[in-house]
PDB file of C-alpha atoms in Angstrom:
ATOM      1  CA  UNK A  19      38.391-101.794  55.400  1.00  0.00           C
ATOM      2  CA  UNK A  20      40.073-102.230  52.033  1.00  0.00           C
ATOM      3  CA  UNK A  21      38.900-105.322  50.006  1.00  0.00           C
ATOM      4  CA  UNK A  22      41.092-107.141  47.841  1.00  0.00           C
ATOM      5  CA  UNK A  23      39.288-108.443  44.596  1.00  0.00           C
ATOM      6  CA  UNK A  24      41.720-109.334  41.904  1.00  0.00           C
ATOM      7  CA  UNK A  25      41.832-106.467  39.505  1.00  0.00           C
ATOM      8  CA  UNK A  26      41.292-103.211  42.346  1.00  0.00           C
ATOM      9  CA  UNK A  27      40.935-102.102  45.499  1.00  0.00           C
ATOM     10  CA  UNK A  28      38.261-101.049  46.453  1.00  0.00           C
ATOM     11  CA  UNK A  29      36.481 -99.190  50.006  1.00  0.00           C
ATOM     12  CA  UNK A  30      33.266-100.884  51.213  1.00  0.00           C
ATOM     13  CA  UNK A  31      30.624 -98.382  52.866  1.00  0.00           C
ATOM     14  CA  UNK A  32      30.059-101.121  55.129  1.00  0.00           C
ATOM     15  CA  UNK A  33      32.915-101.098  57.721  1.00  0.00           C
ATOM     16  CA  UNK A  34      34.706 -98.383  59.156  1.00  0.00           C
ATOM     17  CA  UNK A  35      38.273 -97.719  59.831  1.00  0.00           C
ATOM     18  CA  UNK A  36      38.569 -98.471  63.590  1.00  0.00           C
ATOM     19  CA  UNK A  37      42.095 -98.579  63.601  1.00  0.00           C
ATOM     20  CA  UNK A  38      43.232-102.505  62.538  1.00  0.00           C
ATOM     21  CA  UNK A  39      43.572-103.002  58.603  1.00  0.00           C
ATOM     22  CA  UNK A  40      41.194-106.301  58.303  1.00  0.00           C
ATOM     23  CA  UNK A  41      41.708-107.272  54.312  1.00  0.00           C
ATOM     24  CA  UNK A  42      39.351-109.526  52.193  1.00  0.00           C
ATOM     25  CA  UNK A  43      41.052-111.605  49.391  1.00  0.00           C
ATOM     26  CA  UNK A  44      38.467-112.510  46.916  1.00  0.00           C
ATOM     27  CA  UNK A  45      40.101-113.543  43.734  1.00  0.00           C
ATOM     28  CA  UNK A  46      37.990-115.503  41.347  1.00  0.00           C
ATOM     29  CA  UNK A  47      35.405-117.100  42.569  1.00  0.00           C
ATOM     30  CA  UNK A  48      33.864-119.771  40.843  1.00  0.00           C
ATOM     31  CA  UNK A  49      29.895-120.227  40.997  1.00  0.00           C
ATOM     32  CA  UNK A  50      28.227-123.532  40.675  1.00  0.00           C
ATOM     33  CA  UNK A  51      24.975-123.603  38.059  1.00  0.00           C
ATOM     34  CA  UNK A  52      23.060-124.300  40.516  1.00  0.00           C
ATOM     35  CA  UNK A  53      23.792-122.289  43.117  1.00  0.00           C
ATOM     36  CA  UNK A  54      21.246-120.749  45.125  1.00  0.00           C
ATOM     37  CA  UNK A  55      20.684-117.769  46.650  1.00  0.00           C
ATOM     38  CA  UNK A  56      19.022-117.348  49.936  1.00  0.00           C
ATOM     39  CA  UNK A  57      17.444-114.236  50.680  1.00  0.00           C
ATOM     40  CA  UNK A  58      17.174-113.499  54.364  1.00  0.00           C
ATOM     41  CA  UNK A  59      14.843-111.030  55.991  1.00  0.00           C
ATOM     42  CA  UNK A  60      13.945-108.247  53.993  1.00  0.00           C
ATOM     43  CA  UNK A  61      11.355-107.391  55.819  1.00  0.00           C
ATOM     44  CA  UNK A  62       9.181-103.967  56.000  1.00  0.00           C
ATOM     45  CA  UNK A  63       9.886-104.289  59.704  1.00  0.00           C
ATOM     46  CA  UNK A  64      13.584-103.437  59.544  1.00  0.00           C
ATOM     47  CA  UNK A  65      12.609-100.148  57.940  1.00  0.00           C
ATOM     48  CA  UNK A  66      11.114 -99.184  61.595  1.00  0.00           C
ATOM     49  CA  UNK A  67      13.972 -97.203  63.148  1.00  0.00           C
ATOM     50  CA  UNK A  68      12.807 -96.131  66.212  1.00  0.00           C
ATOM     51  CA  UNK A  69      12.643 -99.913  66.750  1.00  0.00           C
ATOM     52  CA  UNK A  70      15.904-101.325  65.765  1.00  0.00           C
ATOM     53  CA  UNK A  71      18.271 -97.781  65.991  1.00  0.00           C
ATOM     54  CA  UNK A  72      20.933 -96.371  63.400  1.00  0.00           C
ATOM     55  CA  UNK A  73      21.571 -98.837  60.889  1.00  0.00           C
ATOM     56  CA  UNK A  74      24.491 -99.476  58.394  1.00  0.00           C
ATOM     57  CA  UNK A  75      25.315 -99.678  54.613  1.00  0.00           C
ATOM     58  CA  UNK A  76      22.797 -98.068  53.155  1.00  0.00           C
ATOM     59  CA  UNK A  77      23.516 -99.641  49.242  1.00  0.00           C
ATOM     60  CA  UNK A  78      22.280-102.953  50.826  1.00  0.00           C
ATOM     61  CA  UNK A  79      18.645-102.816  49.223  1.00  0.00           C
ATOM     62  CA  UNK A  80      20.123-102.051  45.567  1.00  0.00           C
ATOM     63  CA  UNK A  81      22.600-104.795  46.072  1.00  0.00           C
ATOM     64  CA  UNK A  82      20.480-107.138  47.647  1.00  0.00           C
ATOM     65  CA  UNK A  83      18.136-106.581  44.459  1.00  0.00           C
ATOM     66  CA  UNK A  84      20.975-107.269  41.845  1.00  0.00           C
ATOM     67  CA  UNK A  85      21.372-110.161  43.087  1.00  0.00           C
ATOM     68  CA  UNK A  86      18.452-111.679  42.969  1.00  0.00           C
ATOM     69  CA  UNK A  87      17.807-110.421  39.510  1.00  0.00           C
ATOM     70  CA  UNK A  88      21.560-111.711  38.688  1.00  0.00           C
ATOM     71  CA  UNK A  89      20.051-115.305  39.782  1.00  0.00           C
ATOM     72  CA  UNK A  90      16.827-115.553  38.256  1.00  0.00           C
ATOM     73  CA  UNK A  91      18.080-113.769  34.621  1.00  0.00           C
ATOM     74  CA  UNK A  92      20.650-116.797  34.779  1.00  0.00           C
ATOM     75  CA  UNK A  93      18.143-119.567  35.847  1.00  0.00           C
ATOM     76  CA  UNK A  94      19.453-120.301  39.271  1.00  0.00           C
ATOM     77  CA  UNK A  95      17.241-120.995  42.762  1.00  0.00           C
ATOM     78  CA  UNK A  96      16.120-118.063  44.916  1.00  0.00           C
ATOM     79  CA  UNK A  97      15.230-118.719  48.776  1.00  0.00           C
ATOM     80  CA  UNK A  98      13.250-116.364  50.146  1.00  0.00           C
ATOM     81  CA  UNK A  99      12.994-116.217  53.852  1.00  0.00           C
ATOM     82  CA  UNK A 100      10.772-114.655  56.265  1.00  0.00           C
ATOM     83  CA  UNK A 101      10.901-114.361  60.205  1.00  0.00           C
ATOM     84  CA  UNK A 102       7.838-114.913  62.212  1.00  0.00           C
ATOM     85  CA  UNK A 103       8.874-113.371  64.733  1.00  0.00           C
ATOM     86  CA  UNK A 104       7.018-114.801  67.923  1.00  0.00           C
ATOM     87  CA  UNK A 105       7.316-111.573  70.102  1.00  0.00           C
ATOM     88  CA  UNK A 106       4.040-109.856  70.583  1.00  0.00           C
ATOM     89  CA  UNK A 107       6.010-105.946  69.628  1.00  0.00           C
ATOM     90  CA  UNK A 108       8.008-106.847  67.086  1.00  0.00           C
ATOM     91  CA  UNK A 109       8.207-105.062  63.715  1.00  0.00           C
ATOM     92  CA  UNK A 110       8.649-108.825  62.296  1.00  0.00           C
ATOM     93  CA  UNK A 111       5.283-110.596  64.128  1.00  0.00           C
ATOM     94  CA  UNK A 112       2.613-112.172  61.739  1.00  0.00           C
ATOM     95  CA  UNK A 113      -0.546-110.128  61.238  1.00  0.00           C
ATOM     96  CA  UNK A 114       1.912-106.763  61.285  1.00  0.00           C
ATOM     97  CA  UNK A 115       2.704-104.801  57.902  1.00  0.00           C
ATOM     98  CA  UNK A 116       6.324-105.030  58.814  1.00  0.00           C
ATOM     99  CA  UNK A 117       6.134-109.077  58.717  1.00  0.00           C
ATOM    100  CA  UNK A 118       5.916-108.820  54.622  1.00  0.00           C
ATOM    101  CA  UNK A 119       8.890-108.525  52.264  1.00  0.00           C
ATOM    102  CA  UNK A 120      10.117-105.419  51.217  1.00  0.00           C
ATOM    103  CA  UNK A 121       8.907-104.335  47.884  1.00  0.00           C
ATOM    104  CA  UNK A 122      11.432-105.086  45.860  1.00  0.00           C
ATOM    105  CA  UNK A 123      11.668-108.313  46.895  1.00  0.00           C
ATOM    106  CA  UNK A 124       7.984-109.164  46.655  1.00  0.00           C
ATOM    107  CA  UNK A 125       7.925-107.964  42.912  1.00  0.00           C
ATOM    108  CA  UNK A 126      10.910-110.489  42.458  1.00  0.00           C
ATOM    109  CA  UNK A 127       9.021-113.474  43.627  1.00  0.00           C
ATOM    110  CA  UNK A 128       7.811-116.192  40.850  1.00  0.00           C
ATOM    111  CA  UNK A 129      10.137-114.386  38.214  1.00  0.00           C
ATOM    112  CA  UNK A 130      12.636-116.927  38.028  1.00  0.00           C
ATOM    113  CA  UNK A 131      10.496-119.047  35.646  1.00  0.00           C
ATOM    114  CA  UNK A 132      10.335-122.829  35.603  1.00  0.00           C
ATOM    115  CA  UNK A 133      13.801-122.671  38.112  1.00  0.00           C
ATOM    116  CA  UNK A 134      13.053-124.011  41.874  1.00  0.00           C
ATOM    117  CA  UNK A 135      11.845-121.135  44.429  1.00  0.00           C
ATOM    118  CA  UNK A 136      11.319-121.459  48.060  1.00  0.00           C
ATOM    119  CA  UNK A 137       9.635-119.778  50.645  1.00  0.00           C
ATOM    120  CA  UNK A 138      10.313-120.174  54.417  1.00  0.00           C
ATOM    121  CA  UNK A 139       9.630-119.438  56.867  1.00  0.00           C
ATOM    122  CA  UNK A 140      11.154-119.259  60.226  1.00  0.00           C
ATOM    123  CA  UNK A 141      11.096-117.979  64.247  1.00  0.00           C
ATOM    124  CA  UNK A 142      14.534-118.305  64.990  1.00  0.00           C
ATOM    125  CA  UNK A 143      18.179-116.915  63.738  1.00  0.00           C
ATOM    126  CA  UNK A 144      18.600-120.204  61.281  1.00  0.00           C
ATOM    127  CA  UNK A 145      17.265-120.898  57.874  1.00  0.00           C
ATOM    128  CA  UNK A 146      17.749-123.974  58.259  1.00  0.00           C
ATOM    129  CA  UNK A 147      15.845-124.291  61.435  1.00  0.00           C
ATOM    130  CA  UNK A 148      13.053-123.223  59.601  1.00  0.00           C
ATOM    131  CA  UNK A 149       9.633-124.881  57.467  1.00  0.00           C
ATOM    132  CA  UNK A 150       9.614-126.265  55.066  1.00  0.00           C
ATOM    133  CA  UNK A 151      13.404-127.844  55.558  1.00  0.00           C
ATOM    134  CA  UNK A 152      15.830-125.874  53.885  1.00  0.00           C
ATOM    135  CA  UNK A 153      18.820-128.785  54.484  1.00  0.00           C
ATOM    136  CA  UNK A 154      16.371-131.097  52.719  1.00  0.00           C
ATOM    137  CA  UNK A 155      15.333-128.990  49.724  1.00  0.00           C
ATOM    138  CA  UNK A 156      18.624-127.922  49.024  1.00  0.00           C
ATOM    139  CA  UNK A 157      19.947-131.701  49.238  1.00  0.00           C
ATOM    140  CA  UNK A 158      17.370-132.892  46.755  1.00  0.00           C
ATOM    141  CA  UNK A 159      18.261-130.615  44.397  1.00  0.00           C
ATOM    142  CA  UNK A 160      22.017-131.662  44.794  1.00  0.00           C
ATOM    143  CA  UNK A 161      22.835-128.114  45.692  1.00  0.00           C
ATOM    144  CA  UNK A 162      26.348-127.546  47.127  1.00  0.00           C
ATOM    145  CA  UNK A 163      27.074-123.889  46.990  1.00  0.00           C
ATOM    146  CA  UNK A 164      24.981-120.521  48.187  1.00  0.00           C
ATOM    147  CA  UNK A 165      25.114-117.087  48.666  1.00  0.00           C
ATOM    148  CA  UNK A 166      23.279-115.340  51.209  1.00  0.00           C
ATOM    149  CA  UNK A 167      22.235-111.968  51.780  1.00  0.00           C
ATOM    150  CA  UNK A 168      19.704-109.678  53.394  1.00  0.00           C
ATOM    151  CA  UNK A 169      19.424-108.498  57.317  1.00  0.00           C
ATOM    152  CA  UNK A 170      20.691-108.363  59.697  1.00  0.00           C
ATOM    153  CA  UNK A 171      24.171-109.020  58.774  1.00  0.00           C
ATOM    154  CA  UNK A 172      25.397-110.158  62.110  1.00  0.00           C
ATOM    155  CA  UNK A 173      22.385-112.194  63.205  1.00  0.00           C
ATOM    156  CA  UNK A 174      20.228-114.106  60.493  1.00  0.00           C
ATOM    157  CA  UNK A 175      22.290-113.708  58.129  1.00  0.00           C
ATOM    158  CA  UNK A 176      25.488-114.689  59.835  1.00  0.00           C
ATOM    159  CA  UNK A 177      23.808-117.706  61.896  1.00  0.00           C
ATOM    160  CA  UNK A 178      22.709-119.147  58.149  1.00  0.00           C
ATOM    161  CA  UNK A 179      25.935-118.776  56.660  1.00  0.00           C
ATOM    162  CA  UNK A 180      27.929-120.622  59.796  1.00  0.00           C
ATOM    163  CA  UNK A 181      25.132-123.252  60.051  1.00  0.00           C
ATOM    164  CA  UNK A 182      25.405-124.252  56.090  1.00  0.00           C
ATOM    165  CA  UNK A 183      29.492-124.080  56.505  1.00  0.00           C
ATOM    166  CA  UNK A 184      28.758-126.790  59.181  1.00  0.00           C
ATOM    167  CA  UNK A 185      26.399-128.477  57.179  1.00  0.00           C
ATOM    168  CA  UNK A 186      29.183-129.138  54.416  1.00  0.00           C
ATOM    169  CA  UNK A 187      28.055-126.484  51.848  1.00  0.00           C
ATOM    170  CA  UNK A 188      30.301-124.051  50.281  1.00  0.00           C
ATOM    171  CA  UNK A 189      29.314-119.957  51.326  1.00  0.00           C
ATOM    172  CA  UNK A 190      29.352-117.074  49.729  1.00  0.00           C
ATOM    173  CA  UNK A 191      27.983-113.998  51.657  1.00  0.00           C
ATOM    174  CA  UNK A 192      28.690-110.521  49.707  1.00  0.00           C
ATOM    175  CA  UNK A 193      28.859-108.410  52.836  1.00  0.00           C
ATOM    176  CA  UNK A 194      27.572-105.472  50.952  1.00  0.00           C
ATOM    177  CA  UNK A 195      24.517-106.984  50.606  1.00  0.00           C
ATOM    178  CA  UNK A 196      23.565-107.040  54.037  1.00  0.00           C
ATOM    179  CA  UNK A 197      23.118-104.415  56.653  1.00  0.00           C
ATOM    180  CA  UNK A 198      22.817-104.806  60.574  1.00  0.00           C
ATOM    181  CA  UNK A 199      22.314-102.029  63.474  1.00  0.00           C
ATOM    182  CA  UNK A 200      23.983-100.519  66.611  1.00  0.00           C
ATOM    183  CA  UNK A 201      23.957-102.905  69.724  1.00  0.00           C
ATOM    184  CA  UNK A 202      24.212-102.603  73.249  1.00  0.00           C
ATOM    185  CA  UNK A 203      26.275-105.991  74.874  1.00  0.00           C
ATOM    186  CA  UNK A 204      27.557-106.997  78.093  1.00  0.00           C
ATOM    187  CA  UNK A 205      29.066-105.022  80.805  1.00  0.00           C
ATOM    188  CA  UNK A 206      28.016-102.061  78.815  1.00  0.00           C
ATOM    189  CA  UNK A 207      29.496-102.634  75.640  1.00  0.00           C
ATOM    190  CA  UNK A 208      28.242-100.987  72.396  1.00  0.00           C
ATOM    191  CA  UNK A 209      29.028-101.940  69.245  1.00  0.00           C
ATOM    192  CA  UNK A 210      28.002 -99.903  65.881  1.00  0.00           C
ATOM    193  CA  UNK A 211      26.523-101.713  62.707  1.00  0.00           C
ATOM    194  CA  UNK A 212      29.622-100.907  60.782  1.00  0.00           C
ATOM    195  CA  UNK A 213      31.946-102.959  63.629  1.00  0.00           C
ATOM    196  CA  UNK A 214      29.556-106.024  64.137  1.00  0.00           C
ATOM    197  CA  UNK A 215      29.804-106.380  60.080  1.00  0.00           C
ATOM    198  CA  UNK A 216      33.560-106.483  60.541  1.00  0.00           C
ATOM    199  CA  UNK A 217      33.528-108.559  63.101  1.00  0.00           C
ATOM    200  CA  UNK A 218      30.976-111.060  61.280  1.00  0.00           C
ATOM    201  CA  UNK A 219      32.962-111.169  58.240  1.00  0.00           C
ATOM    202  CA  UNK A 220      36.306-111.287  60.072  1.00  0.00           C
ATOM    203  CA  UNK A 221      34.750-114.574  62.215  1.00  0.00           C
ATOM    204  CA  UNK A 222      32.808-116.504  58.549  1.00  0.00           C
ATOM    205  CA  UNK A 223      36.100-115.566  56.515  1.00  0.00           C
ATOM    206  CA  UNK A 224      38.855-115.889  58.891  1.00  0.00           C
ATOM    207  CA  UNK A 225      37.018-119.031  60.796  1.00  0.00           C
ATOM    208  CA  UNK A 226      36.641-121.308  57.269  1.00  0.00           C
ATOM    209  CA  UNK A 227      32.460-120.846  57.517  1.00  0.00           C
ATOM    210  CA  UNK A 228      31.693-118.821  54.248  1.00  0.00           C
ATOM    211  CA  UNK A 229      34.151-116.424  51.677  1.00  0.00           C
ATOM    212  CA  UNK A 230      33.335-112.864  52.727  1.00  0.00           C
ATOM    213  CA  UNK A 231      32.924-111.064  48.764  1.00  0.00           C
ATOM    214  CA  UNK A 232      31.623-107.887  46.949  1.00  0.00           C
ATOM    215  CA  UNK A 233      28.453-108.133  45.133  1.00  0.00           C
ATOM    216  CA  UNK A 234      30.115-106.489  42.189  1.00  0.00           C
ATOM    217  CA  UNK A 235      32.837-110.047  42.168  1.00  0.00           C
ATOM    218  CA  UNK A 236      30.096-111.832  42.348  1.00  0.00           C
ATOM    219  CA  UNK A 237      27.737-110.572  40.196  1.00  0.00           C
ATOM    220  CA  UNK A 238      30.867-110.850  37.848  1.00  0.00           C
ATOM    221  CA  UNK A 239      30.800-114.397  38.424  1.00  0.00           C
ATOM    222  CA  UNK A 240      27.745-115.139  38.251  1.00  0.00           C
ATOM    223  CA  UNK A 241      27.753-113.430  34.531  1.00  0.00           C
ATOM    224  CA  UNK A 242      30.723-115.591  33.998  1.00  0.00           C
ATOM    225  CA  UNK A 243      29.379-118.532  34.602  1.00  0.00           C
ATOM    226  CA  UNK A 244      25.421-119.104  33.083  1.00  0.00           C
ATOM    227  CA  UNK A 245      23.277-121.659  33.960  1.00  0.00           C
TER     228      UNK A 245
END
């Protein structure tokens, strides 16, 4: 997939060519001051492989990490968020090393200063279905406009950014900043990671949800435009 951002063209190692030419138009974005960022899953647990299967888009972590540097060097809100997951063998369960943030993420917390950070924490796909109340804490702080990143691209991830495109707020997911894994539907279906991140990005874009970018635009916004 070839995305469009303005000045070049450039190839994403997070889709594959599976035969349709899917485009992203990015353009200039424009990023609010306040804009948050909402960091979703990056968990230890996703690192077990023999759990989840072959996995996508391996520049996620390092972009995932920009990011949230980008945010905090420019004095703008991080949300971190953490699944609980409620299944006694999963990776993700409380009491289980793979239930803490990865650690680049955990070095990141509290290093955004005297700008609002939130943890939370949820069991379900939805950040906003989570504790303490993400709809709430982003209202008081008259936030309008997000990014969000992390794993897995076609599940957390995805299910945050439709819910806050519901919800009124504007969207921003950089797609390379997110990875998912191989799954196994209906009527013996299989998808790889690489074709459920086109498909998520093809249903937030196309479907008026969230604006499918690069980190590199919008890190390049974000630089543009200071808190």
């Amino acid at each position: 997939m070839t995305i469009h951002t303005g000045d070049t063209d450039t190839d994403t190692d997070t889709d594959t060519d599976t035969g349709g030419h899917a485009d992203i138009h990015t353009g200039d974005m424009g990023i609010e001051p306040n804009a948050a960022l909402i960091v979703v899953d990056v968990q230890q647990g996703f690192s077990e492989e023999a759990f989840w299967g072959p996995r996508n888009n391996p520049a996620a972590d390092d972009n995932i990490a920009a990011l949230i540097a980008a945010w905090q060097e420019t004095d703008r809100p991080v949300v971190f968020v953490r699944h609980d997951a409620s299944k006694p063998d999963s990776p993700l369960r409380p009491g289980h090393q793979g239930n803490d943030f990865k650690d680049y993420v955990e070095a990141r917390r509290g290093l955004g200063g005297d700008v609002p950070e939130l943890l939370v924490t949820k069991t379900v796909n939805s950040a906003f279905y989570g504790t303490p109340d993400l709809h709430a804490w982003l209202g008081e702080a008259g936030i309008t406009q997000f990014a969000v990143a992390g794993i897995q691209t076609n599940m957390c991830v995805e299910t945050t950014a439709r819910m806050g495109g519901n919800l009124g707020y504007q969207v921003l997911l950089p797609l390379d900043a997110t990875h998912t894994f191989d799954l196994t539907g209906p009527f013996g279906w299989r998808q790889s990671a690489d074709e459920l991140a086109r498909s998520t990005a093809t249903s937030l874009h196309g479907g008026g949800f969230a604006e499918v970018v690069t980190t590199k635009d919008l890190l390049k916004a974000v630089a543009r435009t200071q808190a």
